[in-house]
Coordinates of C-alpha atoms and ligand atoms in Angstrom, one line a residue:
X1 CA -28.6 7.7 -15.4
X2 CA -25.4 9.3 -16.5
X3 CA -23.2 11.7 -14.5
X4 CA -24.3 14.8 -13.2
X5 CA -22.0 17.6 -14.2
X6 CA -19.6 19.1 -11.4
X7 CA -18.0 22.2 -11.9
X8 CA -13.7 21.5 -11.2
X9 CA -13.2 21.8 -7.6
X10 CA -9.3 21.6 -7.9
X11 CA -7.4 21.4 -4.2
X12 CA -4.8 24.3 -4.8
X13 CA -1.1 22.8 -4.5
X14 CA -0.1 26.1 -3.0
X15 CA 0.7 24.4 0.3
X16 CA 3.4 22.2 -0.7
X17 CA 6.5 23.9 -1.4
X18 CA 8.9 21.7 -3.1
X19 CA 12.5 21.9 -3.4
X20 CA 14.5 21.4 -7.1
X21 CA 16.5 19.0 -5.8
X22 CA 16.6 16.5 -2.6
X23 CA 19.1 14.9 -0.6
X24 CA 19.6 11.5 1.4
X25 CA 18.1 11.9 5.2
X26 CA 21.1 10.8 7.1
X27 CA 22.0 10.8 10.7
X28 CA 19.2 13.7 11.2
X29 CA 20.5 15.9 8.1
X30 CA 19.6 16.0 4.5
X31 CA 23.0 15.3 2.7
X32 CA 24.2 14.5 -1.0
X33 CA 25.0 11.3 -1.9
X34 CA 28.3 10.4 -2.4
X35 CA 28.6 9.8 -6.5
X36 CA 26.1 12.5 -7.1
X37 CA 24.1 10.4 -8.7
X38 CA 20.1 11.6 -9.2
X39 CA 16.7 10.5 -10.9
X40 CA 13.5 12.7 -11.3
X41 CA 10.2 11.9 -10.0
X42 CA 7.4 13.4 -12.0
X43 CA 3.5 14.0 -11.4
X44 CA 2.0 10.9 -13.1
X45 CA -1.2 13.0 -14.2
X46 CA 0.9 15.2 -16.1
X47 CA 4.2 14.1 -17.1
X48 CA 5.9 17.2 -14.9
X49 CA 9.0 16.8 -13.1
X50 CA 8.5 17.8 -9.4
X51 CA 11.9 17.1 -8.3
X52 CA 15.5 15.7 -8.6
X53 CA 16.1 13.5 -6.2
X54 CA 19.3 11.4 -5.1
X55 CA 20.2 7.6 -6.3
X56 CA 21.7 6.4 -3.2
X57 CA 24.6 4.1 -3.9
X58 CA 26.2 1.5 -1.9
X59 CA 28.7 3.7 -0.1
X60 CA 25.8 5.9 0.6
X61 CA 23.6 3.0 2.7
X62 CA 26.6 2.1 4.6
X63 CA 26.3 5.6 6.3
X64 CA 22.9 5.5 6.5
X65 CA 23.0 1.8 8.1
X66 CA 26.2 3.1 10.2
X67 CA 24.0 6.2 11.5
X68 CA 21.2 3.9 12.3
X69 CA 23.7 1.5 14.2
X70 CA 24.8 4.5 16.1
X71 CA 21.6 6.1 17.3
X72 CA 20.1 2.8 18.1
X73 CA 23.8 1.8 20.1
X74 CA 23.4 5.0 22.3
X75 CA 20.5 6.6 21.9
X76 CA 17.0 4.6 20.8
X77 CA 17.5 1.4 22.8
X78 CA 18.5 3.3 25.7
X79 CA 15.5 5.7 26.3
X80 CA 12.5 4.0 28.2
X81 CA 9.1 3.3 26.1
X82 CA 7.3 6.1 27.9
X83 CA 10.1 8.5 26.3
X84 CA 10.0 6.8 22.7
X85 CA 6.2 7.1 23.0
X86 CA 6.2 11.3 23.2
X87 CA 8.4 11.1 19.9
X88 CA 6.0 9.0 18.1
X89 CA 2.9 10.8 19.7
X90 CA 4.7 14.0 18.4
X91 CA 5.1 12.7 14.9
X92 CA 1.5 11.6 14.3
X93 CA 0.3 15.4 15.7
X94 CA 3.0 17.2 13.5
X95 CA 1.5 14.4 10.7
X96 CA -2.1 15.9 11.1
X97 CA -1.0 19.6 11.8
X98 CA 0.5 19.1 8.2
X99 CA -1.9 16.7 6.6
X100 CA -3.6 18.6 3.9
X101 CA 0.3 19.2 2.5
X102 CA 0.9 15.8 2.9
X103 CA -2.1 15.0 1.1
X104 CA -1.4 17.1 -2.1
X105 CA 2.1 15.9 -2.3
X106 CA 0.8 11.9 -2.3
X107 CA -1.4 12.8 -5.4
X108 CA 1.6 15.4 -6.8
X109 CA 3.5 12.3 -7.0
X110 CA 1.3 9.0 -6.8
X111 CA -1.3 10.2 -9.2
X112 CA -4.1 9.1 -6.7
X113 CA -7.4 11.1 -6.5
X114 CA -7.2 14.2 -2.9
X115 CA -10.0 12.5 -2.0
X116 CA -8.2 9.4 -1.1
X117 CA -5.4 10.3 -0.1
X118 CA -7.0 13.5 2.1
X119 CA -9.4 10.7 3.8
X120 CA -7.5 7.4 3.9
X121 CA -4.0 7.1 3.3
X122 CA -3.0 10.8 5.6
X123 CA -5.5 9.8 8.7
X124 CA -4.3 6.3 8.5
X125 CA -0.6 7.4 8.3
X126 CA -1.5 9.6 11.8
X127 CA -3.2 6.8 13.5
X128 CA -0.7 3.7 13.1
X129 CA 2.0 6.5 14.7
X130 CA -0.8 7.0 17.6
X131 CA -1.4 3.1 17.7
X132 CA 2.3 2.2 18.0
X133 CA 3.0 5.0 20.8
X134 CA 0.4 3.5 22.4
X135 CA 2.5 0.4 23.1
X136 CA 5.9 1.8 23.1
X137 CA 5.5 1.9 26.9
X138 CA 3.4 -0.7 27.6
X139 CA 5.4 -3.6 25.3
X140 CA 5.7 -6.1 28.6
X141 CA 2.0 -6.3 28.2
X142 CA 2.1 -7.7 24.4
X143 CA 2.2 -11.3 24.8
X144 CA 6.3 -11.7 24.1
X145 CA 7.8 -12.3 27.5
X146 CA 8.5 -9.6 30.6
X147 CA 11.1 -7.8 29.0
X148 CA 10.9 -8.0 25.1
X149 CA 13.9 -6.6 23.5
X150 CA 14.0 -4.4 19.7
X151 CA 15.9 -6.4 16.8
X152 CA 18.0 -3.6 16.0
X153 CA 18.9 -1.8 12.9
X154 CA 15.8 -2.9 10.2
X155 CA 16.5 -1.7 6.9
X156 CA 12.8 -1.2 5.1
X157 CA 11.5 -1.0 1.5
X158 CA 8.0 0.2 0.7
X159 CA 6.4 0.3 -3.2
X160 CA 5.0 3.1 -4.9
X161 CA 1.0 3.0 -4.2
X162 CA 0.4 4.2 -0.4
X163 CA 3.6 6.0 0.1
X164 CA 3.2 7.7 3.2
X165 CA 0.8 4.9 4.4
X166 CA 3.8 2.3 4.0
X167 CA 6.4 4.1 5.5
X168 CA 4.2 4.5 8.7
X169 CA 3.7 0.6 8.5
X170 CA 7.1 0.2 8.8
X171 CA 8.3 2.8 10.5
X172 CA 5.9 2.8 13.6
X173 CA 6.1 -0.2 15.4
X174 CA 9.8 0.0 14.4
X175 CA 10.5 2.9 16.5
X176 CA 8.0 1.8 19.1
X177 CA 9.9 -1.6 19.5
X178 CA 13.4 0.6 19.8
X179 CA 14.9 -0.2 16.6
X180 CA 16.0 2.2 14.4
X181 CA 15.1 2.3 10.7
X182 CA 16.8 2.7 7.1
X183 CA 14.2 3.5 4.8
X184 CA 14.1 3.4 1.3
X185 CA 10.6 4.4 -0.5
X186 CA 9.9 3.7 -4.3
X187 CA 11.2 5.0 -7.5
X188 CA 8.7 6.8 -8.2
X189 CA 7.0 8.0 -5.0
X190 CA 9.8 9.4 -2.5
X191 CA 8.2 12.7 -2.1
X192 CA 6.1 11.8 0.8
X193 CA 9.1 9.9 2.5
X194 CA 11.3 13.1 2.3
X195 CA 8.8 15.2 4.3
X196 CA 8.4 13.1 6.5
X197 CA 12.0 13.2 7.0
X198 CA 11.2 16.6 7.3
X199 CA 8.8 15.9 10.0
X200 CA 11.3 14.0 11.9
X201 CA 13.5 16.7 12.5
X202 CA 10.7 19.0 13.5
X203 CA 9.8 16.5 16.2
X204 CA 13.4 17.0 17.4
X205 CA 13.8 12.9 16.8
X206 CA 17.6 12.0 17.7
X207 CA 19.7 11.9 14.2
X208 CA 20.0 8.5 12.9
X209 CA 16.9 6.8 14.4
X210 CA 14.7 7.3 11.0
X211 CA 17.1 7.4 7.4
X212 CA 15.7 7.8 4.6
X213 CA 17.8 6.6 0.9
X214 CA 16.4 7.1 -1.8
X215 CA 17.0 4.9 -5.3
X216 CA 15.8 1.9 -7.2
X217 CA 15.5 -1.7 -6.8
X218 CA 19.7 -0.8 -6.6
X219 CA 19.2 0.6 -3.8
X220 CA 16.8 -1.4 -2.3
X221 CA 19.2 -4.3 -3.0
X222 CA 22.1 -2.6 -1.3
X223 CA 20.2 -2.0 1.7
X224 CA 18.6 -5.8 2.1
X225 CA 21.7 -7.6 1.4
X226 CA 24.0 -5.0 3.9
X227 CA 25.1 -6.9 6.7
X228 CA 25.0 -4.2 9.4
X229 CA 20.8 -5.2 8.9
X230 CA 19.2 -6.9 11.8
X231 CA 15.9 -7.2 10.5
X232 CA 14.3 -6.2 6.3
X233 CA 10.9 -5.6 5.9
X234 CA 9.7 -5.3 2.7
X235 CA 6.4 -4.4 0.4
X236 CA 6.3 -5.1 -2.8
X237 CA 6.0 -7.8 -6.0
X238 CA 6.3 -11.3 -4.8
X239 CA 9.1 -11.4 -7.5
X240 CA 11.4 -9.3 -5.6
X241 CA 9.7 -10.6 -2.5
X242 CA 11.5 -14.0 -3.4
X243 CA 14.9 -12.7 -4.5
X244 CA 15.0 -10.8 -1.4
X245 CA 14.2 -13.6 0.6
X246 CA 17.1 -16.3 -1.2
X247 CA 19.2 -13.0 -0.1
X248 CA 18.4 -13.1 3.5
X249 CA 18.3 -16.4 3.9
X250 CA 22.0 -17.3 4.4
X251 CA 21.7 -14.6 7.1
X252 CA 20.6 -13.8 10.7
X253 CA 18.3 -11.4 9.4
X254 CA 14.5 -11.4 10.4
X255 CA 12.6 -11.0 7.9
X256 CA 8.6 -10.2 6.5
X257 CA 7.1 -10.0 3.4
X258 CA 3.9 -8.0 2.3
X259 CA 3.3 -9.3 -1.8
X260 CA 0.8 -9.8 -4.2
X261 CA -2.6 -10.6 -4.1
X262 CA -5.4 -11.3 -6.3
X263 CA -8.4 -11.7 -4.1
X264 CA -11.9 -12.9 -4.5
X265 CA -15.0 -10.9 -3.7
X266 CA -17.4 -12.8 -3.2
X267 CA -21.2 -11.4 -3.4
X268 CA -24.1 -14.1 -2.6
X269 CA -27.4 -14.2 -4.1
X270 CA -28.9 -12.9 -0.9
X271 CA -26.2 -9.8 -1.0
X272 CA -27.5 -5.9 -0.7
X273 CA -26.7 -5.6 -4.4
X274 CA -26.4 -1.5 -4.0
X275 CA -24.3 -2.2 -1.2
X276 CA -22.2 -5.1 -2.8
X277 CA -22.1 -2.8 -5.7
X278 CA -20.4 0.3 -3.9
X279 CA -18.0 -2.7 -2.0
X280 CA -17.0 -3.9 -5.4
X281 CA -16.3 -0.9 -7.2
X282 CA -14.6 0.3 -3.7
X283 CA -12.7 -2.9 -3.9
X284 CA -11.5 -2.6 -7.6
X285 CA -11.3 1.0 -8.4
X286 CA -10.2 2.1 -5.6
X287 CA -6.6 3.9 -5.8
X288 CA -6.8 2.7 -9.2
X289 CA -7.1 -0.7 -8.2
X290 CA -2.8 -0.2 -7.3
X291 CA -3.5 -2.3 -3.9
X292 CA -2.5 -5.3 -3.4
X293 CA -5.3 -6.8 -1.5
X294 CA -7.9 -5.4 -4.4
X295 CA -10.9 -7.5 -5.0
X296 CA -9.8 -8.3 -8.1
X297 CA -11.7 -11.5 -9.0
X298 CA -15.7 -11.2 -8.4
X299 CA -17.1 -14.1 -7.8
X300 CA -21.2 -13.5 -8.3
X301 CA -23.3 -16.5 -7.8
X302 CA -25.1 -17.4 -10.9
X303 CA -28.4 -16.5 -9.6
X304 CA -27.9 -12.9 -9.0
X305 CA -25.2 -12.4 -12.2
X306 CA -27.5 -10.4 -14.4
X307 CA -28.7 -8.2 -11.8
X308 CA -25.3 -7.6 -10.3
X309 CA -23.5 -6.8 -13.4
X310 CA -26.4 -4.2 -14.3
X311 CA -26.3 -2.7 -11.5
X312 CA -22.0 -2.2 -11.3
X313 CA -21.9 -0.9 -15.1
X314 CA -24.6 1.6 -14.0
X315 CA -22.6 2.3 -11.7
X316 CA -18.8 2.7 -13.4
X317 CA -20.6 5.4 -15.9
X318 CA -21.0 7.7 -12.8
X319 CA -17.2 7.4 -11.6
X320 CA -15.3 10.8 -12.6
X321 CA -11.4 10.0 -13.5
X322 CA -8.9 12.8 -14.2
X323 CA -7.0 15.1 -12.5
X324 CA -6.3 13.6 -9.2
X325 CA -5.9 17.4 -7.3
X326 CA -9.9 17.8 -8.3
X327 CA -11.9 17.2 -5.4
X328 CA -14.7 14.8 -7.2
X329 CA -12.3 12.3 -8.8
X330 CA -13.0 9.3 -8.1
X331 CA -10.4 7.4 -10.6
X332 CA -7.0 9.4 -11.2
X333 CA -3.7 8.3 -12.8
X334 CA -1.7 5.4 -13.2
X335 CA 1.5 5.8 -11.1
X336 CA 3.9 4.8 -14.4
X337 CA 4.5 4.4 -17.7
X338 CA 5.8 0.9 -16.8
X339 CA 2.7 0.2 -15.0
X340 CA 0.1 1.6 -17.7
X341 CA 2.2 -0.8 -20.3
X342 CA 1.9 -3.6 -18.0
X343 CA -2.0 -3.1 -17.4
X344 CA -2.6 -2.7 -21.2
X345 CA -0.7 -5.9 -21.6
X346 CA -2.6 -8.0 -19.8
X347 CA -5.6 -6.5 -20.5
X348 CA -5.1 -7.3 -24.5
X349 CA -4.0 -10.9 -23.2
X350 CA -7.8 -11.2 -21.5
X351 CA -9.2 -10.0 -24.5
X352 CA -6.9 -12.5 -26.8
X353 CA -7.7 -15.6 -24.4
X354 CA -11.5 -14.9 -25.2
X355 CA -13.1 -12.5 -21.9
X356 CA -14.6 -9.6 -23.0
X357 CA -14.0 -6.4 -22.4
X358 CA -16.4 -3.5 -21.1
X359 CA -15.6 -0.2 -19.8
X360 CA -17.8 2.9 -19.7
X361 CA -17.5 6.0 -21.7
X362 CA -15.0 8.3 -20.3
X363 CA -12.9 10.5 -21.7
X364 CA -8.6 9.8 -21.2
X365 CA -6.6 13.3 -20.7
X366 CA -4.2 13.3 -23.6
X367 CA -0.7 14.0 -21.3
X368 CA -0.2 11.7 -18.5
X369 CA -0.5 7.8 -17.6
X370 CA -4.4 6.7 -17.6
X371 CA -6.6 3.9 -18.0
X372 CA -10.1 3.4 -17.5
X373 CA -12.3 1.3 -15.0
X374 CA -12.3 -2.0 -16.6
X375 CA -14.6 -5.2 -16.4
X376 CA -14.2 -8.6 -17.7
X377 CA -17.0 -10.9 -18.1
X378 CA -16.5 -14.6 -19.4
X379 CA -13.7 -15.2 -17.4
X380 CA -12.7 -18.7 -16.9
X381 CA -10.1 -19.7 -13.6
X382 CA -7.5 -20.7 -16.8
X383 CA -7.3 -17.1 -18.0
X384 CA -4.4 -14.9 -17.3
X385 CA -6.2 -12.1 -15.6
X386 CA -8.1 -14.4 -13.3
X387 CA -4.4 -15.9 -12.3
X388 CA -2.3 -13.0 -12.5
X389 CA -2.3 -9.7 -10.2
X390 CA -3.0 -6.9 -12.6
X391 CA -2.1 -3.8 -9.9
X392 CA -4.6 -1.7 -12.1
X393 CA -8.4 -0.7 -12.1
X394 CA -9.3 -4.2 -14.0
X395 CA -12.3 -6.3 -12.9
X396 CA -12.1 -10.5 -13.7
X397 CA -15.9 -11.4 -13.3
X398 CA -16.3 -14.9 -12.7
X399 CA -19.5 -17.0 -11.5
X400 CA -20.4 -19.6 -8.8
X401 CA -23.8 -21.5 -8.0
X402 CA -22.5 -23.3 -4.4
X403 CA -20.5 -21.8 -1.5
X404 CA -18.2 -24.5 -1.4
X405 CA -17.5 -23.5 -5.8
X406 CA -16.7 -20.0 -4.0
X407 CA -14.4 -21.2 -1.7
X408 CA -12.5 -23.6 -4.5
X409 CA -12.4 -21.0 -6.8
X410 CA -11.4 -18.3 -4.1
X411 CA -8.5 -20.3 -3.2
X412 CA -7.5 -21.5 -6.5
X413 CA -4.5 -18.9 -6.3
X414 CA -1.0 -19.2 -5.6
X415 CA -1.8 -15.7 -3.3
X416 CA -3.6 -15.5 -0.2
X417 CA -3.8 -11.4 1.2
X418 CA -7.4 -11.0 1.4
X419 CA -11.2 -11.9 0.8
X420 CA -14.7 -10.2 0.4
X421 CA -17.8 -12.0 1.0
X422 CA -21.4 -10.4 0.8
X423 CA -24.1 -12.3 2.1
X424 CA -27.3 -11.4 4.9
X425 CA -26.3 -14.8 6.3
X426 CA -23.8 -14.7 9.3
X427 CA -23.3 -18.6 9.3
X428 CA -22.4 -18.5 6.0
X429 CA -20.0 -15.9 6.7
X430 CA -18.3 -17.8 8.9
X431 CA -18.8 -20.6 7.2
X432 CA -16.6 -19.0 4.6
X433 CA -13.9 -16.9 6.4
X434 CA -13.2 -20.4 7.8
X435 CA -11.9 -21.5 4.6
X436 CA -11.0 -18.9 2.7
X437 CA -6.9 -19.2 2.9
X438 CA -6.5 -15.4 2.7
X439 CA -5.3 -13.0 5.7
X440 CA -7.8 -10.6 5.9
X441 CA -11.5 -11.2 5.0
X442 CA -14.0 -9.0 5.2
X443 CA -17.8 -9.3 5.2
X444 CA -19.9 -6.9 3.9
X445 CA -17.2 -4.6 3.1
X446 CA -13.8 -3.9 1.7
X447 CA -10.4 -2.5 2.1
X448 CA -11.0 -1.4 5.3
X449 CA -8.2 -0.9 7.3
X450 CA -7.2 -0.2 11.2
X451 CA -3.7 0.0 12.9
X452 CA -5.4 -2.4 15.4
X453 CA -5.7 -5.0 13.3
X454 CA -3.1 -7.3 11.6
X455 CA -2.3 -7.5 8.1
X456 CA -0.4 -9.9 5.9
X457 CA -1.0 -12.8 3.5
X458 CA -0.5 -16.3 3.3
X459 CA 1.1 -18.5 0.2
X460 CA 3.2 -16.2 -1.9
X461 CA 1.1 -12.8 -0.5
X462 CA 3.9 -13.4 2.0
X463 CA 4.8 -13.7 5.9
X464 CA 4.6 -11.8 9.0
X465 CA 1.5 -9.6 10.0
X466 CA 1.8 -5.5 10.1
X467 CA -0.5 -3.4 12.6
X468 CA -2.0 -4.5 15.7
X469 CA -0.8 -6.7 18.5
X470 CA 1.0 -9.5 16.1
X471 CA 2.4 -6.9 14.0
X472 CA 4.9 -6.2 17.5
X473 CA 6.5 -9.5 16.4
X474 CA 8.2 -8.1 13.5
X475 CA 10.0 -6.0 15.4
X476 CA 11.1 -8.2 18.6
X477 CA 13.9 -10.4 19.6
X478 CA 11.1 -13.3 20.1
Ligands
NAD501 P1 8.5 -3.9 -6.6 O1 8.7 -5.2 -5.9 O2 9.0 -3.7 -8.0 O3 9.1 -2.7 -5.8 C1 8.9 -2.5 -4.4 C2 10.1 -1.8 -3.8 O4 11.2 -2.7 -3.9 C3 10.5 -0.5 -4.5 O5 10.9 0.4 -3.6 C4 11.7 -1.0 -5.4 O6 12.6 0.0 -5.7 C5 12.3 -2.0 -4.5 N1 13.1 -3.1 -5.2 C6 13.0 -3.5 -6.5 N2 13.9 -4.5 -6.7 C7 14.5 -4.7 -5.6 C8 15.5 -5.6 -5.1 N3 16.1 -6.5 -6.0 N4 15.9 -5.6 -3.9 C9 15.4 -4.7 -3.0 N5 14.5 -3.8 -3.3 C10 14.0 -3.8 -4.6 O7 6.9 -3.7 -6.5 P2 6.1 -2.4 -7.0 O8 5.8 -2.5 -8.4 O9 6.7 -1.1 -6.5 O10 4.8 -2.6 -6.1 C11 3.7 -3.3 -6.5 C12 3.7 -4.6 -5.8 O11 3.7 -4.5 -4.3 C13 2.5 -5.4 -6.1 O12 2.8 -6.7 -6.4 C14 1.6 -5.3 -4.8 O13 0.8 -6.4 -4.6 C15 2.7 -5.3 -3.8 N6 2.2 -4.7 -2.5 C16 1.9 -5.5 -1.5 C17 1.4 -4.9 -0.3 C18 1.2 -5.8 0.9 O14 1.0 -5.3 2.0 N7 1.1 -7.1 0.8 C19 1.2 -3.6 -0.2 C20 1.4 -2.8 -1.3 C21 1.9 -3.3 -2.5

């Protein structure tokens, strides 16, 4: 059954008024940086420039840390949780009063489909800033001693593919722990960060207690390695991951790590296969399959192969890709032209090692960065794209016959973020999240998330947890 024909049911970007030009968010005020240095950010779908925006340089984190030193000094650390808590509860209100901006500005910039970033990433970014006021009065209660005390000044640095999702990752239990922050978003993605600088100055937030920089790795360098930090938090490629933790490592600074992944779904002959179906393609080809917890290695057992891999290319030829404002995409655009270059890459490399390659029919829009849903059969654990995170909507299909095969092959990666499994059988899916060395792993489902509920890898996927009760840690002198 092929697609049924939608008419275009494009969201109108009307609501987001952007500016020509952006500066730094320092000390409260939006300010220009000190060289005058600036880089463009463009709508991925389209090539367009949205806006100029600043390249902070050194001199330009120093006041940034400086103003985050000051307001945590005499301001931040001073107020009582209860007071924190109104700013944070105000935050996430202001975050839903303006969410369907905030959602056209994500897929402006990101090149993800409205639908996403209307249902997940703007609700999510609302609820981890009602989660974490929750327990910026109630932080005696969290399991790190009677009076647990902030870190500091944390300097954070969030990638490109959930924005506004990241920053309220980082920036949440932050501020609900009393530090104050120094942000800097990605290259290509800073839209999102400035309004919610924006947002912090229409919550009345004291100057100083959230700074956003914007730049490149530069940047990001400047503000890990700047010794007014108390604590770095970053997301990203384990690659930087690792330079940035040689950096800190001389240092007093606390530090976690959110990385790579390339995690195993796992679907059991005894599976739903609709409903393992929907998980995978939900795990893969969601947000383009930029996540770094994507399901990108499906394990199938043997039994159920056929049937399975029927079923998901029936499937793939109903998803809609192109313009990510249209309200019944399903796959939109690759964030960059680095990252379409590096997909194709290793896509020709699968291809070259021997997989092969399937993708449905669908039609690429001539301007813009795109590439479409992708599945590789014949995949052995040797190949490239079986070892290597792709950060694109590419499939590695390989096959099992014994749960205890799953679990070797599952862990038979140097990463360790997260983990499908699709079975009827309860025991087995305990059985399994027993062993599987990845921090999350869900059963019968997929990249579902909840600020309740920790997040964070093991192996090179990183250190430290983010959301929930152990995410407070991050942020404490414990
Ligand atoms: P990246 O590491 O290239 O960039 C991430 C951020 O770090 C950007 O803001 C970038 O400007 C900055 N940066 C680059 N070099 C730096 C340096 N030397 N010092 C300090 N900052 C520097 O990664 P990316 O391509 O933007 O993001 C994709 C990667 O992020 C993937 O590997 C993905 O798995 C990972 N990721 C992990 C999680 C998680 O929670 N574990 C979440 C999202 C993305």
């Amino acid at each position: 059954m092929g697609k049924f024909e939608y008419a275009p049911a494009p969201e109108s970007r009307d609501i987001v008024s952007l500016r020509e030009s952006y500066g730094l968010f320092i000390g409260g005020e939006f300010t220009p940086g000190v060289d005058g240095r600036a880089f463009k950010t463009i709508s991925p779908a389209t090539e367009e420039v949205l806006a100029e925006v600043t390249e902070a340089g050194p001199a330009d984190v120093d006041r940034a840390v400086s103003a985050a030193r000051q307001a945590y000094e005499h301001t931040w650390s001073r107020l009582p949780g209860a007071e924190r808590a109104k700013y944070l509860f105000r935050i996430a209100r202001i975050v839903q009063e303006r969410a369907r901006e905030l959602a056209v500005l994500e897929s402006l910039d990101n090149g993800k489909p409205i639908r996403e970033s209307r249902d997940v990433d703007i609700p999510l970014v609302a609820a981890h800033f009602f989660y974490h006021a929750g327990w910026a009065d109630k932080l005696e209660y969290a399991g790190y001693g009677p009076v647990p005390r902030p870190l500091g000044v944390a300097g954070q640095v969030i990638p490109w593919n959930f924005p506004l999702l990241m920053l309220a990752w980082k920036i949440a239990p932050a501020l609900a722990c009393g530090n104050t922050v120094v942000l800097k978003p990605a290259e290509t993605t800073p839209l999102t960060a400035l309004a919610f600088a924006e947002i912090c100055q229409q919550a009345d937030l004291p100057p100083g207690v959230v700074n956003i920089v914007t730049g490149a790795g530069e940047t990001g360098r400047a503000l890990v390695t700047h010794p007014g930090i108390d604590k770095v938090a970053f997301t990203g490629s384990t690659e930087v991951g690792k330079e940035i933790a040689r950096a800190c490592a001389p240092s007093r600074k606390k530090l976690t790590l959110e990385l790579g992944g390339k995690a195993a779904n796992i679907v059991f002959e005894d599976a739903p296969v609709d409903q393992a179906v929907e998980g995978i393609v939900n795990g893969i080809f969601f947000n383009q399959g930029h996540v770094c917890c994507a399901g990108s290695r499906l394990l199938v057992q043997e039994s159920v192969y056929a049937e399975v891999l029927a079923a998901l290319r029936r499937r793939l030829e109903t998803l809609r890709l192109g313009d990510p404002l249209d309200k019944n995409t399903d796959v939109g655009a690759i964030n960059s032209a680095a990252q379409l270059a590096k997909i194709r890459e290793l896509s020709d490399v699968g291809e070259a090692e021997g997989a092969q390659r399937w993708s449905p029919p669908c039609e690429l829009p001539v301007k813009g960065f795109w590439f479409p849903p992708t599945v590789f059969t014949g995949v052995s654990q040797a190949h490239r794209i079986a070892r290597e995170e792709i950060f694109g909507p590419v499939l590695s299909v390989l096959t099992f016959r014994t749960p205890a095969e799953a679990v070797e092959k599952a862990n038979n990666t140097p990463y360790g973020l997260s983990a499908g499994v699709w079975t009827e059988k309860g025991s087995l899916i305990l059985w399994m999240a027993s062993r599987l060395r990845a921090g999350v792993v869900w059963a019968n489902t997929f990249n579902k998330f909840d600020p309740a509920s920790p997040f964070g890898g093991y192996k090179e996927s990183g250190y430290g947890r983010e959301g929930g009760r152990h995410g407070l840690e991050a942020y404490l002198d414990v």
